[in-house]
Amino acid sequence: MQQKLDRLKESPSQTAGPYVHIGCTPNFTGIHGIYDEDLGTRIINDKTKGERITIRGRVFDGTGTPLRDALIEIWHADANGIYPSPEDKRGEADPNFRGWGRSPGDMETGEFVFETIKPGVAPFKDGRPMAPHVTFWVVARGINIGLQTRMYFSDEKAANEADPILQRIEHKVRIPTLIAEKTGDGEYRFDIRLQGDGETIFFDI
Amino acid sequence: MADKDAHNGAFYQRDREWHPPAYAPIYKTSVKRSPNAALISLDNTISEITGPVFGHNMIGEYDNDLIQNYAKAGELPIGQRIIVHGRVLDEDRRPVPGALLEFWQANAGGRYRHKKETYLAPLDPNFGGCGRTITAEDGSYRLRTIKPGPYPWPNGVNDWRPAHIHFSVFGHGFAQRLITQMYFEGDPLIWICPIVKTIPSKEAIESLIAPIDMENTIPMDARAYKFDIVLRGRRSTMFENRMEGN
Ligand SMILES: [Fe+2]
């Protein structure tokens, strides 16, 4: 026998269930007085540098019905492409930028809304620029393990074409599922389809 | 400069055969909420290695005490008083300090404080059902609560959830993001629950079952359960990204 690697296994995922909002956005569900404010409500403030944008969208199931019990989180770089995380050793991120947002979606329509800034360019592992993008993480009842995807911007055509992640996607026909449509000045729409026609690309990353 | 802790590279690949599959027909809601296409596999980039930081200063005094954080002055929730404690570690057994844990659960009767909840067990006016904490330098955490009750749910006509506490976990990188559930040693409902059964192996299921921990029990007050959480480990960067042959 050889030596043992002696590693642990990651805790297995379990669905967030129908009541994830109790734990993650209690004020949204009407549980007041425990936390002053739900986490992830504000990504930017008045002093944050960068172009203001609003991202809206919904999450659809395989029948085309919007989810009204999902929790959507986003994570993205500041206007200079730096992440507000000690794991980013390239420099100091904008101190007025949180980088992370969380939305329970509208109780009736399921629409999520994020008020943030357009991210800058961050490098791929080999130094090539990645097009501006926003990482999405979606959980809900019926989702056994969180789904991760990326949102790119429809008005960054040249950068998207040179993006090392998008370039590696074999089925080019699916790439539009990762690109948010610009619907107005600073307004983007990014719908996520969990299954079937126009199914969003999800990553194991 | 030599990096003392060179384990700051990409996170280890997730073992998708250990986790529940997206499509698990025994859990009916997963049928239409699971992608058909294969996930696209990519090594982490800076966008996944990084993640938000949560400071200890954002945590209120009673945030990890579900017995007190919603109770009216001078009152307490009904149910079995318990402590849940453990550590957040990575797959290499390194502690994960500064990890944000958020937890939520039903009350002692199995009822959630939620508009869409229809179970006839009553709400407890002194129990909100959520809390949070941040792990210490050694990865440890502790919370106090009421033992949640099992509850019926619409899947099969007679499916019941074992008693459980939901945990949402942030490590250091967004790629470590995880939501899971903690179960209690000795609960016979664990082994007949469709949501538990989405997990492929008995060994993986057992890793979510917290044992009773008499050494951490407070005599005449609250029993303790120990629940460790494991997040993805990460590669060393010591021999990565170096020019060779120069
Ligand atoms: Fe639950």
Coordinates of C-alpha atoms and ligand atoms in Angstrom, one line a residue:
Chain A
M1 CA 0.0 0.0 0.0
Q2 CA 1.1 3.5 -0.7
Q3 CA 0.6 6.5 1.6
K4 CA -2.9 8.1 1.8
L5 CA -3.6 11.5 0.4
D6 CA -5.7 12.1 3.5
R7 CA -7.9 14.8 1.9
L8 CA -11.4 15.6 2.9
K9 CA -14.3 15.6 0.5
E10 CA -16.2 18.9 -0.1
S11 CA -19.5 19.0 1.8
P12 CA -22.1 17.8 -0.6
S13 CA -24.5 20.5 -1.9
Q14 CA -28.2 20.4 -1.0
T15 CA -30.9 22.5 -2.6
A16 CA -31.4 26.0 -1.1
G17 CA -35.1 25.0 -0.8
P18 CA -38.2 27.2 -1.0
Y19 CA -37.2 29.3 2.0
V20 CA -33.7 30.4 1.1
H21 CA -34.9 34.0 1.4
I22 CA -35.4 33.5 5.2
G23 CA -31.8 32.9 5.6
C24 CA -30.2 35.2 3.0
T25 CA -32.7 38.1 2.7
P26 CA -34.8 38.0 5.8
N27 CA -36.0 41.6 5.6
F28 CA -37.3 40.9 2.1
T29 CA -39.5 38.1 3.5
G30 CA -40.8 40.3 6.3
I31 CA -38.5 39.1 9.1
H32 CA -37.4 42.5 10.5
G33 CA -35.3 43.3 13.5
I34 CA -32.6 40.7 13.2
Y35 CA -30.4 42.4 10.6
D36 CA -30.5 46.1 9.8
E37 CA -30.4 45.4 6.1
D38 CA -30.2 42.3 3.8
L39 CA -26.7 41.5 2.7
G40 CA -25.8 42.3 -1.0
T41 CA -28.4 45.1 -1.3
R42 CA -25.8 47.7 -2.3
I43 CA -22.9 47.1 -4.6
I44 CA -22.0 50.7 -5.2
N45 CA -22.3 54.1 -3.5
D46 CA -22.2 57.7 -4.7
K47 CA -18.4 57.7 -4.8
T48 CA -17.9 54.5 -6.8
K49 CA -15.9 55.1 -10.0
G50 CA -17.4 53.8 -13.2
E51 CA -20.3 53.9 -15.6
R52 CA -23.6 53.3 -13.8
I53 CA -25.5 50.3 -15.1
T54 CA -28.7 48.4 -14.2
I55 CA -28.9 44.7 -14.9
R56 CA -32.4 43.1 -14.9
G57 CA -33.5 39.6 -15.8
R58 CA -35.5 36.6 -14.8
V59 CA -34.7 32.9 -14.4
F60 CA -36.9 30.5 -16.4
D61 CA -37.5 26.8 -15.8
G62 CA -37.8 24.2 -18.6
T63 CA -41.4 25.1 -19.2
G64 CA -40.7 28.8 -19.7
T65 CA -42.1 29.7 -16.3
P66 CA -40.2 32.3 -14.3
L67 CA -38.8 31.3 -10.9
R68 CA -40.1 33.3 -8.1
D69 CA -38.1 31.6 -5.4
A70 CA -34.6 31.9 -6.6
L71 CA -31.6 33.7 -5.1
I72 CA -29.3 35.3 -7.5
E73 CA -25.8 36.5 -6.7
I74 CA -23.3 38.4 -8.8
W75 CA -19.6 39.1 -8.5
H76 CA -17.6 41.4 -10.7
A77 CA -14.5 43.6 -11.0
D78 CA -14.4 47.3 -10.5
A79 CA -14.1 49.8 -13.3
N80 CA -10.3 49.1 -13.6
G81 CA -10.8 45.3 -13.7
I82 CA -9.6 44.8 -10.1
Y83 CA -11.6 42.6 -7.7
P84 CA -12.2 43.9 -4.1
S85 CA -10.7 40.7 -2.6
P86 CA -7.4 40.0 -0.9
E87 CA -7.1 37.1 -3.4
D88 CA -6.6 39.7 -6.2
K89 CA -2.9 40.6 -5.8
R90 CA -2.8 43.0 -8.7
G91 CA -3.7 46.1 -6.8
E92 CA -6.2 47.9 -4.7
A93 CA -9.8 47.9 -5.9
D94 CA -12.0 51.0 -5.6
P95 CA -12.7 51.3 -1.8
N96 CA -16.3 52.4 -2.7
F97 CA -17.0 49.2 -4.6
R98 CA -18.4 46.1 -3.1
G99 CA -18.3 43.8 -6.1
W100 CA -20.9 41.5 -4.8
G101 CA -24.6 41.7 -5.0
R102 CA -27.6 39.5 -4.1
S103 CA -31.2 39.6 -5.2
P104 CA -34.2 37.5 -4.2
G105 CA -36.1 38.6 -7.3
D106 CA -39.5 40.3 -7.3
M107 CA -42.0 38.3 -5.3
E108 CA -44.6 38.4 -8.1
T109 CA -42.6 38.5 -11.4
G110 CA -39.3 37.0 -10.3
E111 CA -37.3 39.8 -11.9
F112 CA -33.9 40.5 -10.3
V113 CA -32.4 44.0 -10.4
F114 CA -28.8 45.0 -9.8
E115 CA -27.6 48.6 -9.7
T116 CA -23.9 48.6 -10.3
I117 CA -21.1 49.8 -12.5
K118 CA -19.8 48.3 -15.7
P119 CA -16.7 46.2 -14.9
G120 CA -13.3 46.7 -16.4
V121 CA -11.1 44.2 -18.1
A122 CA -9.4 41.5 -16.0
P123 CA -6.8 39.1 -17.3
F124 CA -7.2 35.4 -18.2
K125 CA -4.5 33.1 -16.7
D126 CA -2.2 33.6 -19.7
G127 CA -2.5 37.4 -19.5
R128 CA -4.9 37.9 -22.4
P129 CA -7.8 40.3 -21.6
M130 CA -11.2 38.8 -20.7
A131 CA -14.1 40.9 -21.9
P132 CA -16.0 42.8 -19.2
H133 CA -18.2 40.2 -17.5
V134 CA -20.3 39.5 -14.4
T135 CA -20.2 36.1 -12.6
F136 CA -23.7 34.9 -11.7
W137 CA -24.6 32.2 -9.2
V138 CA -28.2 30.9 -9.0
V139 CA -29.8 28.7 -6.4
A140 CA -33.4 27.8 -5.8
R141 CA -35.8 25.1 -4.8
G142 CA -35.2 22.2 -7.3
I143 CA -31.6 23.3 -8.0
N144 CA -29.4 20.7 -6.3
I145 CA -26.1 22.5 -6.7
G146 CA -25.7 26.2 -7.4
L147 CA -25.4 27.1 -11.1
Q148 CA -22.7 29.3 -12.2
T149 CA -22.7 31.4 -15.4
R150 CA -21.3 34.6 -16.8
M151 CA -22.9 37.7 -18.2
Y152 CA -21.1 39.6 -21.0
F153 CA -22.2 42.9 -22.6
S154 CA -23.8 43.2 -26.1
D155 CA -22.0 46.5 -26.6
E156 CA -18.6 44.9 -26.2
K157 CA -18.6 43.0 -29.5
A158 CA -14.9 43.2 -30.2
A159 CA -13.9 42.3 -26.7
N160 CA -16.3 39.4 -26.6
E161 CA -14.9 38.0 -29.8
A162 CA -11.4 38.1 -28.3
D163 CA -12.5 36.7 -24.9
P164 CA -10.6 33.5 -24.1
I165 CA -13.5 31.9 -22.3
L166 CA -16.1 32.6 -25.1
Q167 CA -13.5 31.4 -27.6
R168 CA -13.3 28.0 -25.9
I169 CA -17.0 27.3 -26.2
E170 CA -17.5 24.7 -28.8
H171 CA -21.1 25.3 -29.7
K172 CA -20.9 28.9 -30.9
V173 CA -24.7 29.0 -31.3
R174 CA -25.0 29.0 -27.5
I175 CA -22.8 32.0 -26.9
P176 CA -25.7 34.5 -27.1
T177 CA -27.1 33.0 -23.9
L178 CA -24.2 34.6 -22.1
I179 CA -24.6 38.1 -23.6
A180 CA -26.8 40.7 -21.9
E181 CA -28.8 42.8 -24.3
K182 CA -28.4 46.5 -24.0
T183 CA -32.0 47.8 -23.7
G184 CA -31.3 51.5 -23.0
D185 CA -28.7 53.9 -21.7
G186 CA -26.9 51.9 -19.0
E187 CA -29.7 49.3 -19.1
Y188 CA -29.0 45.6 -19.7
R189 CA -31.3 42.6 -19.7
F190 CA -29.9 39.1 -18.9
D191 CA -32.4 36.3 -18.7
I192 CA -31.3 32.9 -17.5
R193 CA -32.9 29.7 -18.9
L194 CA -32.3 26.7 -16.8
Q195 CA -33.3 24.1 -19.4
G196 CA -34.4 23.5 -23.0
D197 CA -34.7 26.0 -25.8
G198 CA -32.0 28.7 -25.4
E199 CA -30.6 27.0 -22.3
T200 CA -28.0 29.2 -20.7
I201 CA -24.5 28.0 -20.7
F202 CA -23.4 27.0 -17.1
F203 CA -19.9 26.5 -16.1
D204 CA -18.1 23.9 -13.9
I205 CA -15.4 26.3 -12.9
Chain B
M1 CA 9.3 37.1 -2.9
A2 CA 8.6 33.6 -1.8
D3 CA 4.9 33.2 -0.9
K4 CA 4.7 31.5 2.5
D5 CA 1.2 30.2 1.7
A6 CA 1.5 29.4 -2.0
H7 CA -1.9 27.6 -1.9
N8 CA -3.6 30.5 -3.6
G9 CA -4.2 29.0 -7.1
A10 CA -7.2 27.6 -8.7
F11 CA -9.7 25.6 -6.6
Y12 CA -9.7 21.8 -7.0
Q13 CA -12.1 20.5 -9.5
R14 CA -15.5 19.7 -8.0
D15 CA -16.3 16.0 -7.7
R16 CA -19.6 16.1 -9.5
E17 CA -20.2 12.4 -8.7
W18 CA -20.0 13.2 -5.0
H19 CA -22.6 16.1 -5.2
P20 CA -26.2 15.5 -6.2
P21 CA -26.8 15.6 -9.9
A22 CA -28.9 18.6 -11.2
Y23 CA -31.5 16.2 -12.5
A24 CA -32.8 13.9 -9.8
P25 CA -36.4 12.7 -10.5
I26 CA -37.0 11.6 -7.0
Y27 CA -37.0 15.3 -6.1
K28 CA -39.6 16.4 -8.6
T29 CA -38.9 20.1 -8.7
S30 CA -35.4 19.3 -10.1
V31 CA -36.9 17.8 -13.2
K32 CA -37.6 21.2 -14.9
R33 CA -35.0 23.2 -13.1
S34 CA -31.9 21.1 -14.3
P35 CA -29.8 22.0 -17.3
N36 CA -29.8 19.4 -20.1
A37 CA -26.5 20.4 -21.6
A38 CA -23.2 19.4 -19.9
L39 CA -21.5 22.1 -17.8
I40 CA -18.6 23.8 -19.6
S41 CA -15.5 23.0 -17.6
L42 CA -12.8 25.6 -17.2
D43 CA -10.0 26.2 -14.8
N44 CA -10.6 29.1 -12.4
T45 CA -9.8 32.6 -13.6
I46 CA -9.3 35.6 -11.3
S47 CA -13.1 36.0 -11.5
E48 CA -13.6 32.7 -9.5
I49 CA -10.5 32.7 -7.3
T50 CA -11.6 36.0 -5.8
G51 CA -14.6 36.6 -3.6
P52 CA -16.3 39.1 -1.4
V53 CA -14.9 39.7 2.1
F54 CA -17.2 39.9 5.2
G55 CA -15.8 41.6 8.3
H56 CA -16.5 40.4 11.8
N57 CA -17.7 44.0 12.5
M58 CA -20.9 43.4 10.4
I59 CA -22.1 40.6 12.8
G60 CA -24.4 41.7 15.6
E61 CA -24.2 40.4 19.1
Y62 CA -27.2 38.1 18.7
D63 CA -26.8 37.2 15.0
N64 CA -25.6 33.6 15.9
D65 CA -28.2 33.1 18.6
L66 CA -31.6 32.1 17.2
I67 CA -32.9 31.7 20.7
Q68 CA -32.6 35.4 21.4
N69 CA -32.4 37.2 18.0
Y70 CA -36.2 37.3 17.5
A71 CA -37.6 36.7 21.0
K72 CA -39.6 39.4 22.7
A73 CA -38.0 40.8 25.9
G74 CA -38.3 38.3 28.7
E75 CA -39.6 35.5 26.4
L76 CA -38.0 32.6 24.7
P77 CA -38.9 30.3 21.8
I78 CA -40.4 26.9 22.5
G79 CA -38.3 23.8 21.8
Q80 CA -35.1 21.9 22.5
R81 CA -32.2 24.2 23.2
I82 CA -29.1 23.2 21.2
I83 CA -25.7 24.5 20.2
V84 CA -24.2 23.7 16.8
H85 CA -20.5 24.2 16.4
G86 CA -17.7 23.0 14.2
R87 CA -15.1 24.2 11.8
V88 CA -15.0 25.3 8.2
L89 CA -12.1 23.5 6.5
D90 CA -10.9 23.1 3.0
E91 CA -10.2 19.7 1.3
D92 CA -6.6 19.8 2.6
R93 CA -7.9 20.2 6.2
R94 CA -6.7 23.9 6.3
P95 CA -9.0 26.1 8.4
V96 CA -11.0 28.7 6.4
P97 CA -11.1 31.8 8.6
G98 CA -13.4 34.7 7.8
A99 CA -16.0 32.4 6.1
L100 CA -19.5 33.9 6.3
L101 CA -22.1 31.3 7.4
E102 CA -25.8 32.1 7.1
F103 CA -28.3 29.6 8.5
W104 CA -32.1 29.2 8.4
Q105 CA -34.5 26.6 9.7
A106 CA -38.1 25.8 10.8
N107 CA -39.2 26.2 14.4
A108 CA -39.6 23.4 16.9
G109 CA -42.9 22.4 15.2
G110 CA -41.5 22.3 11.7
R111 CA -42.9 25.6 10.6
Y112 CA -41.0 28.3 8.7
R113 CA -41.7 32.0 9.1
H114 CA -42.6 32.5 5.4
K115 CA -45.7 33.8 3.5
K116 CA -45.8 30.8 1.2
E117 CA -45.5 28.2 4.0
T118 CA -48.8 26.4 4.5
Y119 CA -48.0 23.7 7.1
L120 CA -50.6 23.8 9.9
A121 CA -48.0 23.7 12.7
P122 CA -48.1 27.1 14.4
L123 CA -45.6 29.9 14.1
D124 CA -43.6 30.7 17.3
P125 CA -43.9 34.4 18.0
N126 CA -40.4 34.3 19.6
F127 CA -38.6 32.5 16.8
G128 CA -37.5 34.1 13.5
G129 CA -35.5 31.2 12.1
C130 CA -32.3 32.8 10.7
G131 CA -28.8 33.7 11.9
R132 CA -25.3 34.2 10.7
T133 CA -21.7 34.2 11.9
I134 CA -18.1 34.4 10.6
T135 CA -15.5 31.8 11.3
A136 CA -12.6 32.6 13.6
E137 CA -8.9 32.2 12.7
D138 CA -9.0 28.4 13.3
G139 CA -12.1 28.1 11.1
S140 CA -14.4 27.5 14.1
Y141 CA -17.9 28.8 14.5
R142 CA -20.7 28.4 17.0
L143 CA -24.4 29.1 17.0
R144 CA -27.3 28.5 19.4
T145 CA -30.8 27.6 18.4
I146 CA -33.9 25.5 18.9
K147 CA -33.8 22.0 17.4
P148 CA -36.0 22.3 14.2
G149 CA -38.9 20.0 13.8
P150 CA -39.4 17.7 10.8
Y151 CA -42.1 18.8 8.3
P152 CA -44.2 17.4 5.4
W153 CA -43.7 18.9 2.0
P154 CA -45.3 18.5 -1.4
N155 CA -43.3 16.0 -3.5
G156 CA -44.8 12.5 -2.9
V157 CA -48.1 12.5 -1.0
N158 CA -46.3 11.5 2.2
D159 CA -42.8 13.0 2.1
W160 CA -41.3 14.5 5.2
R161 CA -38.1 16.4 5.6
P162 CA -35.8 15.2 8.5
A163 CA -35.0 17.9 11.0
H164 CA -32.4 20.1 9.3
I165 CA -30.6 23.4 9.3
H166 CA -29.8 25.1 6.0
F167 CA -26.3 26.6 5.7
S168 CA -25.1 29.1 3.1
V169 CA -21.3 29.3 3.0
F170 CA -18.8 31.8 1.5
G171 CA -15.2 30.9 1.6
H172 CA -12.4 33.0 0.1
G173 CA -13.2 32.5 -3.6
F174 CA -16.6 32.7 -5.4
A175 CA -15.9 29.2 -6.7
Q176 CA -16.2 27.9 -3.2
R177 CA -19.8 29.2 -2.8
L178 CA -21.9 26.4 -1.4
I179 CA -25.4 25.8 0.1
T180 CA -26.0 22.7 2.1
Q181 CA -28.1 21.3 4.9
M182 CA -27.1 19.8 8.3
Y183 CA -29.0 16.8 9.6
F184 CA -29.1 15.3 13.1
E185 CA -27.6 12.0 14.3
G186 CA -30.2 9.3 14.7
D187 CA -33.1 10.8 12.7
P188 CA -34.8 8.0 10.9
L189 CA -36.3 10.4 8.3
I190 CA -32.8 11.1 6.9
W191 CA -32.7 7.8 5.0
I192 CA -36.2 8.2 3.4
C193 CA -36.0 11.8 2.4
P194 CA -36.0 12.4 -1.4
I195 CA -33.8 15.5 -1.1
V196 CA -31.2 13.6 0.9
K197 CA -31.4 10.8 -1.6
T198 CA -30.3 13.2 -4.4
I199 CA -26.9 12.7 -2.9
P200 CA -25.4 9.6 -4.6
S201 CA -23.5 7.9 -1.8
K202 CA -24.1 6.9 1.8
E203 CA -20.7 8.2 2.7
A204 CA -21.5 11.7 1.3
I205 CA -24.8 11.7 3.1
E206 CA -23.1 10.8 6.4
S207 CA -20.8 13.8 6.0
L208 CA -23.9 16.0 6.5
I209 CA -25.1 14.3 9.7
A210 CA -24.0 16.1 12.9
P211 CA -23.2 13.8 15.8
I212 CA -24.3 14.7 19.4
D213 CA -21.3 16.2 21.2
M214 CA -21.6 15.8 24.9
E215 CA -18.3 17.5 25.7
N216 CA -19.7 20.8 24.3
T217 CA -23.1 20.4 25.9
I218 CA -23.9 22.9 28.6
P219 CA -25.2 20.9 31.5
M220 CA -28.8 21.5 32.4
D221 CA -29.1 24.0 29.5
A222 CA -28.4 23.0 25.9
R223 CA -27.1 19.9 24.1
A224 CA -24.5 20.3 21.4
Y225 CA -24.1 19.0 17.9
K226 CA -20.8 19.2 15.9
F227 CA -21.0 20.0 12.3
D228 CA -17.9 20.6 10.2
I229 CA -18.2 22.0 6.7
V230 CA -15.6 21.3 3.9
L231 CA -15.0 23.7 1.0
R232 CA -13.0 23.2 -2.1
G233 CA -9.2 23.1 -1.6
R234 CA -6.9 24.9 -3.8
R235 CA -3.7 24.3 -5.8
S236 CA -0.3 25.6 -4.9
T237 CA 1.0 28.3 -7.3
M238 CA 4.6 27.6 -6.5
F239 CA 5.5 26.1 -9.9
E240 CA 2.8 27.8 -11.9
N241 CA 3.1 30.8 -14.2
R242 CA 6.9 30.8 -14.2
M243 CA 9.0 31.4 -17.2
E244 CA 11.1 28.4 -18.0
G245 CA 14.4 28.1 -19.8
N246 CA 15.5 31.7 -19.1
Ligands
FE1 FE -35.9 23.3 5.0

